[in-house]
Amino acid sequence: MTEAVPAARAAREAWRDPALPAAARVADLLARMTPEEKAGQLAGYWAMPAEPGEPVAPMEDDFQETAPSLDEVVAHGLGQLTRVFGTAPVTAAEGVARLRGLQRRVAAGNRFGIPAIAHEECLNGFMTWGATIFPSPPAWGATFDAGLVEEMAAAIGSVMRAAGVHQGLAPVLDVVRDPRWGRTEECVGEDPYLVGVLGTAYARGLERSGVVATLKHFAGYSASRDGRNMAPAPIGPREFADIMLEPFVMALRERGARSVMHSYTAVDGMPAAADESLLTRLLRDELGFTGVVVADYFGISFLESRHRVAGARGEAAAAALRAGVDMELPTVRCYGAPLLEQVRSGAVPEELLDRAAARVLTLKAELGLLDGPPPPAGTEPDTDAPGLDAPDLDALGADALALDAPGLDPAGSDAPDLDPPEHRALARRVAEESVVLLANDGVLPLASGARVALVGALADDPFAMLGAYTFPGHVGRGHPDLPLGVEVPTLADALRAEGADLRVAAGGDALEPADADITAAADAARAAD
């Protein structure tokens, strides 16, 4: 615990005055901070990391090492809390309690009492157990309806904000260039204008709800060679500007989104996380972006382990900070001690540390995170307020994350409704407006009693309806005994509800069906209308 600030001194500290402009508050606060405290604002912390052997981010297993404990991380302040709701299954009540407790520990751990920005994934809705699941971005593109996409994003943001979340890692503005690319389902489509219009609408809706939108992945990611994730992007300056950059230009023109996430890829041999011409000269000097650039998960570390343009963590940190990456996500690895060593040695000017910390603190000022009342004189910060106890997350095991764990209230009095009827109805509207009928040879509408064959491994599987950024698809598969959390009828269920005389021949493996599966499918098809 840090010593409390005497009330008389706190009253004289300009940064505590919400009436002052954010720039004046941040300048006053930075002048009081040590380099360690500035670096703390650039760091993320993954509050509930996955169990060993269950990575929930690309190439996470590059780093066979123990993540720092929360107590280690918060000693000088903390920039971000990563996916308290979206890493393991928790109810709304438990997630709210855990986030609140973590924020108490973060604020109590630094001498300024500043909490962290909490972020979550939200591409298919708030990615947590039991939240409304919305259609994936290709469906947004098929609606051609910017107003509807904005309404959807505002709805998603409203439940996130009610849960205490400040930032959403969406929308994806990558333009599809190769359908083999594994992240195509995160993208709106192949046309940069359509991607820009709908991506801008999503960002506008999320920001309207009070949640920070994060434009990603800046830039060129979806042009990865041979459709491979994280591969180099062999594109020239004209294609980069006209296709890959245009959706970001459209979204940034509105000055709405307050965050941008760098790409994993390398364009012309230069990784985005180390590209000063991309993240500073283009993004800020030309396009006028003034918000916070966050790292894609482990993206700074990948400068060492994947791109091989840095020989150690400190070199990776120096390259990313110089390029313009302000925050390391999901958890601190390079922007802690390795970065501070670079600053102390003179390899990295402290002005760059100040620059990034000022951007983070400005965002925190906009979110009201600098407005907490100073603690009473001569007392420790209050970490024992009723209902706000800080759970010892570092000591929690897998059993404590189970939905039937003792003390886990599925319907806490202050827990937001994550799946209200109006959001379910909105998700249905988006899905219905995304349906495109190219031709009808008389089969539709289905006649009552029509004999229908439904074949394939996904015929009666609810996961066929779920994208990778839904909670059941992203996290729930690692918890096979966990209910989906929301009602998801299968395609077979829906056809039966339409009165079809249905015969289902579901194979065991979508990619490698057995001969018996093929025979059953053919037999079902012969008997069908």
XYZ file of C-alpha atoms in Angstrom:
529
model
C 0.000 0.000 0.000
C 1.138 3.552 -0.683
C 0.888 6.426 1.737
C -2.281 8.483 1.465
C -2.043 12.042 0.160
C -2.773 14.685 2.817
C -6.025 16.472 2.039
C -4.439 19.945 2.097
C -1.850 18.967 -0.482
C -4.395 17.122 -2.616
C -6.504 20.277 -2.765
C -3.575 22.124 -4.368
C -2.963 19.491 -7.054
C -4.392 20.799 -10.320
C -4.735 17.362 -11.917
C -7.479 16.505 -9.423
C -9.717 19.367 -10.623
C -12.311 18.088 -13.139
C -13.105 21.681 -14.102
C -9.674 22.153 -15.679
C -8.968 21.148 -19.295
C -7.629 17.617 -19.653
C -4.330 18.885 -21.090
C -3.663 21.047 -18.037
C -4.546 18.231 -15.641
C -2.317 15.752 -17.465
C 0.626 18.152 -17.612
C 0.384 18.730 -13.856
C 0.123 15.016 -13.142
C 3.046 14.066 -15.399
C 5.257 16.599 -13.650
C 4.638 14.755 -10.375
C 5.296 11.254 -11.747
C 8.477 9.211 -11.659
C 9.555 7.291 -14.780
C 8.271 4.112 -13.089
C 4.861 5.672 -12.615
C 4.739 6.884 -16.208
C 5.655 3.404 -17.477
C 2.969 1.899 -15.248
C 0.318 3.801 -17.226
C 1.488 2.084 -20.419
C 1.097 -1.443 -19.053
C -1.745 -3.908 -19.267
C -2.523 -6.751 -16.866
C -4.436 -9.912 -17.709
C -6.519 -10.349 -14.601
C -7.578 -13.954 -15.200
C -5.161 -15.621 -17.599
C -6.099 -18.905 -19.196
C -5.033 -22.196 -17.720
C -1.626 -23.496 -18.907
C -1.908 -25.027 -22.347
C -5.072 -23.082 -23.198
C -3.893 -19.945 -25.026
C -6.587 -17.411 -25.874
C -4.432 -15.194 -28.122
C -2.341 -15.955 -31.225
C 1.129 -17.377 -30.521
C 0.714 -16.759 -26.794
C 2.779 -19.891 -26.189
C 5.860 -18.100 -27.565
C 6.547 -17.055 -24.000
C 7.034 -19.932 -21.599
C 7.232 -17.756 -18.526
C 5.193 -16.780 -15.507
C 3.245 -13.541 -15.838
C 3.818 -10.954 -13.105
C 1.405 -10.882 -10.181
C -1.071 -8.086 -9.750
C 0.754 -6.762 -6.692
C 3.957 -6.468 -8.735
C 2.206 -4.678 -11.565
C 0.166 -2.114 -9.618
C 2.990 -0.810 -7.438
C 3.475 2.212 -9.720
C 0.057 2.373 -11.366
C -1.595 0.437 -14.181
C -2.873 1.410 -17.606
C -5.287 -1.378 -18.570
C -7.106 -4.410 -17.184
C -7.553 -7.111 -19.811
C -10.777 -9.066 -20.286
C -11.972 -9.597 -16.728
C -15.287 -10.753 -18.228
C -14.038 -12.368 -21.420
C -11.312 -14.809 -20.409
C -13.168 -17.379 -18.303
C -16.887 -17.946 -17.665
C -18.340 -15.618 -15.044
C -21.857 -14.345 -14.528
C -22.590 -10.654 -14.790
C -22.672 -10.311 -11.000
C -19.345 -12.075 -10.515
C -17.701 -10.139 -13.329
C -18.842 -6.810 -11.907
C -17.601 -7.779 -8.428
C -14.242 -8.949 -9.741
C -13.687 -5.877 -11.872
C -14.654 -3.610 -9.009
C -12.321 -5.445 -6.664
C -9.475 -5.268 -9.141
C -9.989 -1.561 -9.606
C -9.830 -1.096 -5.839
C -6.495 -2.893 -5.785
C -5.158 -0.890 -8.710
C -6.163 2.434 -7.169
C -4.849 1.447 -3.740
C -1.544 0.309 -5.212
C -0.404 3.664 -6.613
C 0.095 6.916 -4.756
C -2.269 8.859 -7.029
C -5.192 6.468 -6.573
C -5.774 6.161 -10.337
C -7.715 3.108 -11.572
C -7.167 1.297 -14.872
C -8.996 1.312 -18.187
C -10.886 -1.992 -18.525
C -11.208 -3.414 -22.033
C -13.118 -6.323 -23.577
C -13.733 -7.842 -26.993
C -17.061 -6.876 -28.573
C -17.093 -7.817 -32.263
C -20.112 -10.131 -31.864
C -21.427 -8.301 -28.820
C -19.979 -8.033 -25.317
C -17.833 -11.176 -25.273
C -18.821 -12.583 -21.913
C -20.926 -15.492 -20.741
C -24.658 -14.873 -21.092
C -24.486 -11.699 -23.187
C -26.503 -11.178 -26.374
C -24.719 -12.588 -29.421
C -24.942 -10.407 -32.526
C -24.175 -11.450 -36.122
C -20.597 -11.407 -37.371
C -19.239 -8.521 -39.481
C -19.852 -10.174 -42.903
C -23.531 -10.056 -41.965
C -23.222 -6.332 -41.195
C -21.844 -5.890 -44.688
C -24.764 -7.789 -46.192
C -27.271 -5.438 -44.521
C -25.831 -2.346 -46.247
C -27.422 -0.469 -43.336
C -25.113 1.906 -41.453
C -27.897 3.082 -39.148
C -28.635 -0.459 -38.031
C -24.952 -1.198 -37.408
C -24.634 1.976 -35.337
C -27.722 1.015 -33.318
C -26.238 -2.442 -32.704
C -22.901 -1.003 -31.543
C -24.619 1.438 -29.187
C -26.578 -1.449 -27.659
C -23.399 -3.486 -27.191
C -21.662 -0.511 -25.622
C -24.535 0.155 -23.221
C -24.185 -3.202 -21.453
C -20.397 -2.977 -21.427
C -20.545 0.454 -19.817
C -23.083 -0.776 -17.275
C -20.643 -3.554 -16.346
C -17.783 -1.081 -15.762
C -15.951 -1.629 -19.063
C -14.351 1.410 -20.704
C -12.957 0.197 -24.027
C -14.020 -2.247 -26.733
C -11.577 -3.884 -29.149
C -13.672 -3.282 -32.272
C -14.448 -2.557 -35.085
C -12.203 -4.453 -37.530
C -11.565 -2.289 -40.616
C -9.441 -4.815 -42.504
C -10.542 -5.258 -46.130
C -10.715 -8.894 -47.274
C -8.232 -9.654 -50.047
C -7.961 -13.457 -49.828
C -10.887 -15.568 -48.570
C -8.416 -18.155 -47.273
C -7.284 -15.719 -44.604
C -8.400 -17.151 -41.277
C -9.710 -13.858 -39.894
C -12.069 -13.140 -42.777
C -15.078 -13.711 -40.518
C -14.008 -10.653 -38.478
C -14.218 -8.430 -41.564
C -17.147 -6.541 -43.072
C -16.260 -7.355 -46.683
C -14.080 -6.853 -49.752
C -15.050 -3.292 -50.655
C -13.135 -0.546 -48.831
C -16.007 1.931 -49.074
C -18.499 -0.496 -47.538
C -16.004 -1.443 -44.814
C -15.403 2.235 -44.105
C -19.065 3.240 -43.947
C -20.147 0.377 -41.682
C -16.963 0.368 -39.593
C -17.376 4.093 -38.991
C -20.996 3.515 -37.991
C -19.965 0.847 -35.502
C -17.292 3.100 -33.990
C -19.786 5.953 -33.760
C -22.340 3.772 -31.965
C -19.838 2.375 -29.478
C -18.458 5.824 -28.661
C -22.003 7.202 -28.332
C -22.590 4.703 -25.534
C -19.517 5.987 -23.685
C -17.212 3.088 -24.610
C -13.918 3.745 -26.414
C -13.885 2.249 -29.913
C -10.641 0.662 -31.153
C -10.034 0.689 -34.896
C -8.041 -2.363 -35.967
C -5.771 -3.625 -37.368
C -3.701 -0.668 -38.575
C -2.840 -1.396 -41.346
C -2.491 -3.961 -44.144
C -3.137 -7.028 -42.002
C -5.706 -8.697 -44.264
C -3.310 -8.704 -47.216
C -1.093 -11.282 -45.503
C 0.728 -13.509 -47.990
C -0.983 -16.790 -48.954
C -3.899 -16.126 -46.585
C -1.766 -16.951 -43.541
C -2.315 -15.148 -40.285
C 0.545 -12.812 -39.295
C 2.360 -13.327 -42.591
C 4.069 -10.418 -44.400
C 1.792 -8.328 -46.631
C 3.186 -8.016 -50.200
C 1.369 -4.826 -51.198
C 2.526 -1.660 -52.883
C 1.842 1.925 -51.792
C -1.117 2.416 -54.161
C -2.980 -0.692 -52.978
C -2.126 0.149 -49.370
C -3.513 3.674 -49.680
C -6.572 2.995 -51.833
C -7.702 -0.315 -50.309
C -6.212 -1.032 -46.890
C -6.045 2.509 -45.530
C -9.287 3.985 -46.850
C -11.650 2.579 -44.148
C -9.385 4.003 -41.433
C -9.311 7.374 -43.184
C -13.108 7.408 -43.257
C -13.435 6.466 -39.588
C -10.718 8.856 -38.414
C -12.234 11.710 -40.394
C -15.124 11.754 -37.915
C -12.700 12.143 -34.985
C -14.861 9.647 -33.092
C -12.773 6.606 -32.261
C -10.325 7.247 -29.444
C -8.100 4.207 -29.936
C -6.288 2.403 -32.747
C -4.675 -1.056 -32.566
C -1.617 -1.825 -34.647
C -1.477 -4.788 -37.000
C 0.606 -7.924 -36.574
C 1.813 -7.842 -40.153
C 4.924 -6.423 -41.818
C 4.557 -4.291 -44.948
C 7.663 -4.018 -47.141
C 9.626 -5.730 -44.374
C 8.619 -3.305 -41.615
C 6.461 -4.674 -38.761
C 3.595 -2.315 -37.957
C 4.458 -2.216 -34.235
C 7.884 -0.746 -35.050
C 6.848 1.496 -37.949
C 7.183 5.181 -37.003
C 6.169 6.268 -40.505
C 2.890 4.366 -40.078
C 1.952 5.018 -36.439
C 3.242 8.577 -36.092
C 3.823 10.330 -39.395
C 0.803 8.836 -41.182
C -1.663 8.117 -38.375
C -1.045 11.239 -36.302
C 0.672 13.863 -38.461
C -1.332 13.252 -41.665
C -4.611 11.746 -40.444
C -4.838 13.789 -37.268
C -5.404 10.978 -34.775
C -4.980 12.187 -31.181
C -6.028 9.145 -29.172
C -4.223 6.078 -27.832
C -2.483 3.396 -29.919
C -2.680 0.003 -28.215
C -0.676 -3.093 -29.061
C -2.423 -6.109 -30.466
C -1.942 -8.886 -27.932
C 1.793 -9.624 -27.509
C 2.485 -7.511 -30.600
C 5.444 -5.732 -28.988
C 6.964 -9.015 -27.845
C 6.545 -10.395 -31.373
C 9.095 -7.842 -32.572
C 11.578 -10.072 -30.746
C 10.070 -13.543 -31.067
C 8.432 -13.444 -34.528
C 9.633 -10.517 -36.630
C 13.166 -10.798 -35.240
C 13.845 -7.067 -35.521
C 14.655 -6.801 -31.791
C 17.190 -8.821 -29.868
C 15.612 -8.466 -26.432
C 12.520 -7.142 -24.662
C 14.070 -3.735 -24.102
C 14.873 -3.330 -27.782
C 11.324 -4.331 -28.690
C 9.945 -1.820 -26.180
C 12.187 0.940 -27.528
C 11.180 0.279 -31.132
C 7.453 0.192 -30.339
C 7.511 3.300 -28.146
C 9.504 5.237 -30.720
C 7.080 4.128 -33.449
C 4.075 5.339 -31.446
C 2.601 2.360 -29.567
C 1.292 3.833 -26.317
C 0.088 0.757 -24.393
C 1.239 -2.847 -24.161
C -1.524 -5.444 -24.171
C -2.625 -7.864 -22.888
C -0.128 -7.876 -20.020
C 3.132 -6.098 -19.345
C 6.260 -7.806 -20.632
C 8.319 -5.173 -22.450
C 6.994 -1.837 -21.186
C 7.995 -2.497 -17.574
C 11.579 -2.946 -16.380
C 13.027 -3.520 -19.889
C 11.686 -0.179 -21.114
C 12.825 1.647 -17.986
C 16.346 0.293 -18.483
C 16.323 1.764 -21.984
C 15.203 5.132 -20.614
C 17.821 5.173 -17.849
C 20.588 4.278 -20.298
C 19.600 7.106 -22.610
C 18.712 4.751 -25.465
C 15.105 5.974 -25.237
C 14.463 9.667 -24.497
C 12.172 10.188 -21.498
C 10.179 12.534 -23.727
C 8.841 9.472 -25.553
C 7.740 7.976 -22.245
C 6.036 11.276 -21.400
C 4.353 11.366 -24.799
C 2.737 7.958 -24.397
C 1.820 8.463 -20.736
C 0.184 11.808 -21.569
C -2.012 10.151 -24.207
C -3.104 7.424 -21.778
C -3.798 9.888 -18.969
C -5.748 12.148 -21.326
C -8.009 9.218 -22.177
C -8.381 8.424 -18.486
C -9.339 12.060 -17.854
C -12.010 11.836 -20.568
C -13.348 8.642 -18.964
C -13.508 10.231 -15.512
C -10.776 8.005 -14.103
C -8.849 10.946 -12.662
C -11.876 12.292 -10.788
C -11.918 10.041 -7.719
C -11.962 11.898 -4.397
C -8.620 12.008 -2.568
C -8.404 9.693 0.447
C -8.843 11.257 3.904
C -5.686 12.647 5.431
C -3.553 10.121 7.267
C -5.535 7.075 6.126
C -4.988 4.232 3.727
C -7.280 4.110 0.662
C -10.530 2.343 1.504
C -10.410 -1.180 0.097
C -13.044 -2.624 2.410
C -16.187 -0.771 1.391
C -19.320 -2.987 1.519
C -19.747 -5.011 -1.634
C -16.387 -3.930 -3.030
C -14.069 -6.500 -1.519
C -11.083 -7.276 -3.685
C -10.832 -11.021 -4.324
C -7.346 -12.507 -4.275
C -7.303 -13.303 -7.980
C -3.679 -14.394 -7.904
C -4.676 -17.242 -5.587
C -7.768 -18.284 -7.548
C -7.631 -21.668 -9.216
C -9.759 -23.050 -12.024
C -12.422 -24.234 -9.569
C -13.023 -20.682 -8.398
C -13.925 -19.682 -11.954
C -16.667 -22.282 -12.327
C -20.213 -21.018 -12.593
C -21.302 -23.016 -9.549
C -18.433 -21.799 -7.356
C -19.491 -20.806 -3.830
C -20.523 -17.197 -3.574
C -21.046 -16.737 -7.302
C -24.438 -15.042 -7.568
C -25.904 -15.403 -11.075
C -28.325 -12.517 -10.500
C -26.644 -9.980 -8.262
C -28.628 -6.911 -7.354
C -26.291 -4.555 -9.218
C -25.495 -6.848 -12.139
C -26.575 -5.526 -15.556
C -28.879 -7.566 -17.782
C -26.495 -8.771 -20.500
C -29.197 -10.232 -22.747
C -32.268 -7.968 -22.564
C -35.175 -8.755 -24.918
C -34.646 -5.579 -26.937
C -31.040 -6.578 -27.690
C -32.135 -10.060 -28.720
C -34.709 -8.477 -31.045
C -32.045 -6.165 -32.473
C -29.707 -9.103 -33.131
C -32.547 -10.800 -35.017
C -33.108 -7.672 -37.112
C -29.451 -7.560 -38.111
C -29.536 -11.255 -38.994
C -32.738 -10.960 -41.042
C -31.527 -7.896 -42.953
C -28.283 -9.704 -43.773
C -30.060 -12.487 -45.671
C -29.524 -12.178 -49.425
C -31.642 -14.401 -51.701
C -29.909 -14.724 -55.070
C -32.519 -16.942 -56.714
C -35.613 -18.991 -55.881
C -36.620 -21.913 -58.044
C -39.893 -22.405 -56.194
C -38.525 -24.212 -53.161
C -39.170 -21.220 -50.884
C -41.254 -20.741 -48.914
C -41.128 -24.325 -47.731
C -44.387 -26.184 -48.162
C -45.771 -27.771 -45.011
C -44.476 -31.312 -44.768
C -41.796 -30.810 -47.414
C -39.168 -33.522 -47.239
C -35.881 -31.783 -46.462
C -32.434 -33.346 -46.118
C -29.959 -31.510 -43.924
C -26.475 -32.943 -44.174
C -23.018 -32.248 -42.814
C -21.221 -31.994 -39.500
C -22.799 -28.629 -38.643
C -26.390 -29.621 -39.404
C -27.444 -29.937 -35.770
C -24.602 -28.089 -34.026
C -25.274 -24.750 -32.282
C -21.648 -23.718 -32.827
C -22.425 -23.517 -36.560
C -24.299 -20.316 -35.711
C -21.477 -18.756 -33.695
C -18.450 -16.774 -34.803
C -15.005 -16.949 -33.224
C -15.583 -13.760 -31.223
C -18.697 -15.051 -29.522
C -18.025 -16.148 -25.961
C -19.102 -19.786 -26.571
C -16.892 -19.975 -29.666
C -13.895 -18.105 -28.265
C -13.812 -19.381 -24.689
C -16.693 -21.756 -24.066
C -15.252 -24.611 -26.126
C -12.589 -24.934 -23.441
C -15.363 -25.548 -20.899
C -17.360 -28.423 -22.450
C -19.672 -28.766 -19.442
C -20.646 -25.101 -19.583
C -24.062 -24.185 -21.023
C -23.953 -21.801 -23.973
C -25.382 -19.028 -21.812
C -27.863 -17.863 -24.463
C -30.470 -19.710 -26.506
C -29.010 -20.808 -29.865
C -31.319 -22.973 -32.007
C -29.525 -25.147 -34.544
C -30.375 -25.092 -38.243
C -32.149 -28.410 -37.767
C -34.228 -26.921 -34.930
C -35.237 -23.999 -37.119
C -36.283 -26.176 -40.064
C -38.332 -28.422 -37.790
C -40.067 -25.334 -36.427
C -41.042 -24.452 -40.013
C -42.904 -27.751 -40.297
C -40.439 -29.532 -42.535
C -40.289 -33.323 -42.699
C -36.621 -33.261 -41.808
C -34.015 -35.963 -42.143
C -30.639 -35.072 -40.635
C -27.475 -36.845 -41.743
C -24.748 -35.185 -39.730
C -21.184 -36.264 -40.381
C -18.630 -36.457 -37.611
C -15.915 -34.173 -39.011
C -16.554 -31.250 -41.335
C -13.081 -31.433 -42.903
C -12.583 -35.193 -43.049
C -15.965 -36.986 -43.221
C -15.928 -40.763 -43.144
C -17.301 -42.834 -46.034
C -20.330 -43.728 -43.917
C -21.087 -40.033 -43.464
C -21.018 -39.471 -47.229
C -23.288 -42.481 -47.838
C -25.809 -41.314 -45.221
C -25.860 -37.831 -46.722
C -26.456 -39.197 -50.232
C -29.281 -41.459 -49.008
C -30.944 -38.536 -47.236
C -30.679 -36.368 -50.347
C -32.268 -39.046 -52.601
C -35.274 -39.271 -50.304
C -35.773 -35.505 -50.082
C -37.828 -33.096 -52.173
